Amino acid sequence: MDTLWLLYDEADLAVNLGFVDLMRDRGRVRGLNIVPVTTQELTLGMDASGAPVCLRAGVLARPRAVLSRQRDSLISFHFERMGVPVFNGARVCAICNDKRITHQFLSGLPMPETVFLPATASAPPPGTRFPVVLKPACSHGGDRVALVSNEREWHQAAAAILPQPALQQAVADGAGQDLRVYVVHGRIVAAVMRTAAQGVVSNFKRGGSVALHSLTPQERALAQAVIDRFSSAGAPLTLAGVDLMNDRGRPVVNEVEDVVGSRMLYQTSDIDIVSLFLDGLSDIAANAP
């Protein structure tokens, strides 16, 4: 069997064992030996000739491919420099795991009005019109996302984020509800509408309700524009989520999820997204060094 590493940070692996089992089971029937590996097990560096190397538990190691579920683009870039295919690739990781970079990369597409707050921010930017949404620039899963209605609440929300950089965004009409569009190997496969139990955080793990959603032509066109932007930059989305919101009757881009979860889709449909993803990797053994 071909060995692929399913690469996690240690803490994330501990809460995603069900997904790991699913990957291993679906991989086994396809002749793929998918092994969970944590970043903490690895030592990355360069040898005396200047070649990038990886040690696992002190022994030189090289998988056929890396199925990356970690968010450090340096690690992904390192494997790519070794000639190891990484899915999603390092550039996708770098773009998607800093929301500021995501918005810069997708410039020209409709999105909420957004201000990048430096780690030294001490007050709302001039011209702030409340309410606004504050969120860390480099978090995921709805962590420390807050709807703030005045300056006092702004300082409370900012104190939970700073000194990390943050984003301040105008509140969309559809705040508290967003649309996760699932993408597999550059193709839209399904969409799930998430609705917050309260506030603006609609994430499933935080109590949001979910329902399968038929994309409108406008939603599909915007999601496809995001996919095309990544593809044209040489950073294809192999397993990802494009998150949209509704604002004044039109869809707008919220985020792009690199390490996308699958629980919502399995709960709301019979689509086996893991199998679709692995089927697209069937030629790895033939093409990998």
Coordinates of C-alpha atoms in Angstrom, one line a residue:
M1 CA 0.0 0.0 0.0
D2 CA 1.1 3.6 -0.6
T3 CA 1.6 5.5 2.6
L4 CA 0.1 9.0 3.0
W5 CA 0.4 11.1 6.1
L6 CA -2.7 12.6 7.5
L7 CA -1.0 15.5 9.2
Y8 CA -2.4 17.2 12.3
D9 CA -1.4 19.4 15.2
E10 CA -1.6 17.2 18.3
A11 CA -4.5 19.0 19.9
D12 CA -6.5 19.0 16.7
L13 CA -5.9 15.3 16.2
A14 CA -7.4 14.5 19.6
V15 CA -10.8 16.0 18.6
N16 CA -10.9 14.6 15.1
L17 CA -10.4 10.9 15.6
G18 CA -13.7 10.1 13.8
F19 CA -12.5 11.8 10.7
V20 CA -9.2 10.0 11.0
D21 CA -11.0 6.6 11.1
L22 CA -13.1 7.6 8.1
M23 CA -10.0 8.6 6.1
R24 CA -8.2 5.4 7.0
D25 CA -11.2 3.2 6.2
R26 CA -11.9 4.9 2.8
G27 CA -8.2 4.9 2.0
R28 CA -7.7 1.2 2.7
V29 CA -10.3 0.1 0.1
R30 CA -8.4 2.3 -2.4
G31 CA -5.0 0.8 -1.7
L32 CA -3.9 3.8 0.4
N33 CA -2.3 3.4 3.8
I34 CA -3.3 6.7 5.5
V35 CA -1.4 7.2 8.7
P36 CA -2.2 9.9 11.3
V37 CA 0.9 11.9 12.1
T38 CA 1.3 15.0 14.3
T39 CA 3.5 17.9 13.6
Q40 CA 5.0 17.4 17.1
E41 CA 6.5 14.1 16.0
L42 CA 8.5 15.8 13.2
T43 CA 11.8 17.6 13.0
L44 CA 12.2 19.6 9.8
G45 CA 15.4 21.1 8.5
M46 CA 18.2 21.1 5.9
D47 CA 21.0 18.6 5.6
A48 CA 24.7 19.6 4.9
S49 CA 24.1 19.7 1.2
G50 CA 21.2 22.2 1.6
A51 CA 18.5 19.6 0.9
P52 CA 15.3 19.8 3.0
V53 CA 14.8 16.8 5.2
C54 CA 12.2 15.4 7.6
L55 CA 12.8 13.2 10.6
R56 CA 10.0 11.4 12.4
A57 CA 11.0 10.2 15.9
G58 CA 14.6 10.9 14.9
V59 CA 14.5 8.8 11.7
L60 CA 14.5 10.1 8.2
A61 CA 11.0 9.8 6.8
R62 CA 9.3 10.6 3.5
P63 CA 5.6 9.9 2.8
R64 CA 4.1 9.5 -0.7
A65 CA 1.9 12.5 0.1
V66 CA 0.7 14.7 2.9
L67 CA -3.0 15.2 3.5
S68 CA -2.6 18.3 5.5
R69 CA -5.0 19.1 8.4
Q70 CA -2.6 21.5 10.1
R71 CA -2.4 25.3 9.5
D72 CA 1.3 26.1 9.4
S73 CA 2.3 26.9 5.8
L74 CA 6.0 26.6 6.6
I75 CA 5.5 22.9 7.2
S76 CA 3.6 22.5 4.0
F77 CA 6.2 24.4 2.0
H78 CA 8.9 22.2 3.5
F79 CA 7.3 19.0 2.2
E80 CA 6.7 20.6 -1.2
R81 CA 10.4 21.5 -1.3
M82 CA 11.1 17.8 -0.6
G83 CA 9.0 16.9 -3.7
V84 CA 6.2 15.5 -1.6
P85 CA 2.7 16.4 -2.8
V86 CA 0.6 18.3 -0.2
F87 CA -3.2 18.6 -0.2
N88 CA -4.2 21.4 0.2
G89 CA -1.0 22.9 -0.9
A90 CA 1.2 25.3 1.0
R91 CA 0.0 28.4 -0.8
V92 CA -3.6 27.5 0.0
C93 CA -2.5 27.1 3.6
A94 CA -0.8 30.5 3.7
I95 CA -3.7 32.3 2.0
C96 CA -6.6 30.8 3.9
N97 CA -5.2 30.7 7.5
D98 CA -4.7 34.5 7.7
K99 CA -8.0 36.2 6.9
R100 CA -6.2 39.4 6.0
I101 CA -4.3 37.6 3.2
T102 CA -7.5 35.8 2.1
H103 CA -9.3 39.1 1.6
Q104 CA -6.3 40.6 -0.2
F105 CA -6.0 37.6 -2.5
L106 CA -9.7 37.8 -3.3
S107 CA -9.7 41.5 -3.9
G108 CA -12.3 42.5 -6.5
L109 CA -14.9 40.0 -5.3
P110 CA -17.8 41.2 -3.1
M111 CA -17.0 41.0 0.6
P112 CA -18.0 42.8 3.8
E113 CA -16.2 46.1 4.4
T114 CA -13.1 45.1 6.4
V115 CA -10.4 46.8 8.4
F116 CA -7.2 45.1 9.3
L117 CA -6.4 45.8 13.0
P118 CA -2.7 45.7 14.0
A119 CA -1.7 43.9 17.2
T120 CA -1.1 47.3 18.8
A121 CA -4.7 48.6 18.2
S122 CA -6.0 50.4 21.2
A123 CA -9.3 51.9 20.0
P124 CA -11.8 51.5 17.2
P125 CA -10.5 52.8 13.8
P126 CA -11.7 56.4 13.0
G127 CA -15.1 56.3 11.3
T128 CA -16.2 53.0 12.9
R129 CA -20.0 52.7 12.6
F130 CA -21.4 50.2 15.2
P131 CA -22.3 47.4 15.2
V132 CA -19.3 45.7 13.8
V133 CA -17.8 42.2 14.0
L134 CA -14.4 41.6 15.5
K135 CA -12.4 38.4 14.9
P136 CA -8.8 37.2 15.1
A137 CA -7.0 37.2 11.8
C138 CA -5.6 33.8 12.3
S139 CA -8.2 31.7 14.1
H140 CA -10.8 29.2 13.0
G141 CA -14.0 27.6 14.2
G142 CA -15.6 30.8 15.4
D143 CA -13.0 31.4 18.0
R144 CA -13.3 34.8 19.7
V145 CA -15.6 36.2 17.0
A146 CA -17.8 38.9 18.6
L147 CA -20.6 41.2 17.5
V148 CA -20.0 44.5 19.2
S149 CA -22.5 47.4 19.5
N150 CA -20.5 50.1 21.1
E151 CA -17.0 51.2 22.1
R152 CA -17.1 49.5 25.5
E153 CA -18.0 46.1 23.9
W154 CA -15.3 46.8 21.3
H155 CA -12.6 47.0 24.0
Q156 CA -13.9 43.9 25.7
A157 CA -13.7 41.9 22.4
A158 CA -10.4 43.4 21.4
A159 CA -8.9 42.4 24.8
A160 CA -9.7 38.8 24.0
I161 CA -7.8 38.9 20.7
L162 CA -4.9 41.4 21.1
P163 CA -1.9 41.4 20.8
Q164 CA -2.8 39.1 17.9
P165 CA -3.8 40.9 14.7
A166 CA -7.5 41.1 14.1
L167 CA -10.2 42.0 11.6
Q168 CA -13.1 44.4 12.0
Q169 CA -16.0 43.9 9.6
A170 CA -19.2 45.6 8.8
V171 CA -22.2 43.5 9.8
A172 CA -23.9 41.9 6.9
D173 CA -27.7 41.7 6.6
G174 CA -27.5 38.0 7.0
A175 CA -25.2 38.0 10.1
G176 CA -25.7 34.8 12.1
Q177 CA -26.2 32.7 9.0
D178 CA -23.6 31.7 6.5
L179 CA -23.2 29.3 3.6
R180 CA -20.5 26.6 3.5
V181 CA -19.8 25.6 -0.1
Y182 CA -17.8 22.3 -0.2
V183 CA -15.1 22.1 -2.9
V184 CA -13.3 18.9 -3.9
H185 CA -10.5 19.0 -6.5
G186 CA -11.8 22.3 -7.7
R187 CA -15.4 21.2 -8.1
I188 CA -18.4 22.4 -6.1
V189 CA -20.0 19.2 -4.6
A190 CA -22.6 20.6 -2.1
A191 CA -23.5 23.5 0.1
V192 CA -24.7 23.6 3.7
M193 CA -26.5 26.6 5.3
R194 CA -25.4 27.2 8.9
T195 CA -27.5 29.3 11.3
A196 CA -26.3 30.5 14.7
A197 CA -28.2 29.5 17.8
Q198 CA -27.6 33.1 18.9
G199 CA -25.3 35.9 17.9
V200 CA -23.2 35.7 14.8
V201 CA -21.2 32.5 15.3
S202 CA -22.9 29.8 13.2
N203 CA -20.3 27.1 13.5
F204 CA -21.7 23.6 13.9
K205 CA -19.3 22.8 16.7
R206 CA -20.7 25.9 18.6
G207 CA -24.3 24.9 18.4
G208 CA -25.3 26.2 14.9
S209 CA -28.0 24.4 13.1
V210 CA -27.4 23.1 9.6
A211 CA -29.3 22.2 6.4
L212 CA -28.4 21.2 2.9
H213 CA -28.8 24.2 0.6
S214 CA -29.4 24.5 -3.2
L215 CA -27.1 27.2 -4.5
T216 CA -28.7 30.1 -6.3
P217 CA -27.0 31.1 -9.6
Q218 CA -25.5 34.1 -7.9
E219 CA -24.1 32.0 -5.0
R220 CA -22.7 29.4 -7.4
A221 CA -21.1 32.0 -9.6
L222 CA -19.4 33.7 -6.6
A223 CA -18.1 30.4 -5.2
Q224 CA -16.8 29.5 -8.6
A225 CA -15.1 32.8 -8.9
V226 CA -13.2 32.0 -5.7
I227 CA -12.3 28.6 -6.9
D228 CA -11.1 30.0 -10.2
R229 CA -9.0 32.6 -8.4
F230 CA -7.1 29.9 -6.5
S231 CA -6.7 27.7 -9.6
S232 CA -5.4 30.5 -11.7
A233 CA -2.8 31.3 -9.0
G234 CA -1.5 27.7 -9.1
A235 CA -3.1 27.0 -5.7
P236 CA -6.0 24.6 -6.4
L237 CA -8.6 23.9 -3.7
T238 CA -8.5 20.1 -3.3
L239 CA -10.6 19.8 -0.2
A240 CA -11.9 23.2 1.1
G241 CA -14.9 25.3 2.0
V242 CA -15.9 28.6 0.5
D243 CA -17.9 30.5 3.1
L244 CA -20.5 33.0 1.8
M245 CA -22.9 35.4 3.5
N246 CA -25.9 37.4 2.3
D247 CA -25.6 41.2 2.4
R248 CA -28.3 43.5 0.9
G249 CA -29.7 40.7 -1.2
R250 CA -26.4 39.5 -2.7
P251 CA -23.8 36.9 -1.7
V252 CA -20.5 38.1 -0.4
V253 CA -17.3 36.2 0.5
N254 CA -16.7 35.7 4.2
E255 CA -13.8 33.2 4.4
V256 CA -12.2 30.2 2.7
E257 CA -11.6 27.2 4.9
D258 CA -8.4 25.3 4.2
V259 CA -8.9 22.6 6.9
V260 CA -12.6 22.1 6.2
G261 CA -14.7 19.9 8.4
S262 CA -17.1 17.3 7.1
R263 CA -19.6 16.6 9.9
M264 CA -22.2 18.9 8.6
L265 CA -22.2 17.4 5.2
Y266 CA -22.5 13.8 6.5
Q267 CA -25.3 14.9 8.8
T268 CA -27.3 16.6 6.1
S269 CA -26.7 14.4 3.0
D270 CA -25.5 11.0 1.7
I271 CA -22.5 12.6 -0.1
D272 CA -19.3 10.8 0.9
I273 CA -16.9 13.7 0.6
V274 CA -13.9 11.8 1.9
S275 CA -14.3 9.2 -0.9
L276 CA -14.7 11.9 -3.5
F277 CA -11.4 13.5 -2.2
L278 CA -9.5 10.2 -2.2
D279 CA -10.7 9.2 -5.6
G280 CA -9.1 12.3 -6.9
L281 CA -5.7 11.2 -5.4
S282 CA -5.7 7.8 -7.2
D283 CA -2.7 8.6 -9.4
I284 CA -0.4 9.7 -6.5
A285 CA 1.6 6.4 -6.4
A286 CA 2.3 6.7 -10.1
N287 CA 3.3 10.3 -10.1
A288 CA 5.0 10.9 -6.8
P289 CA 8.8 10.7 -6.6

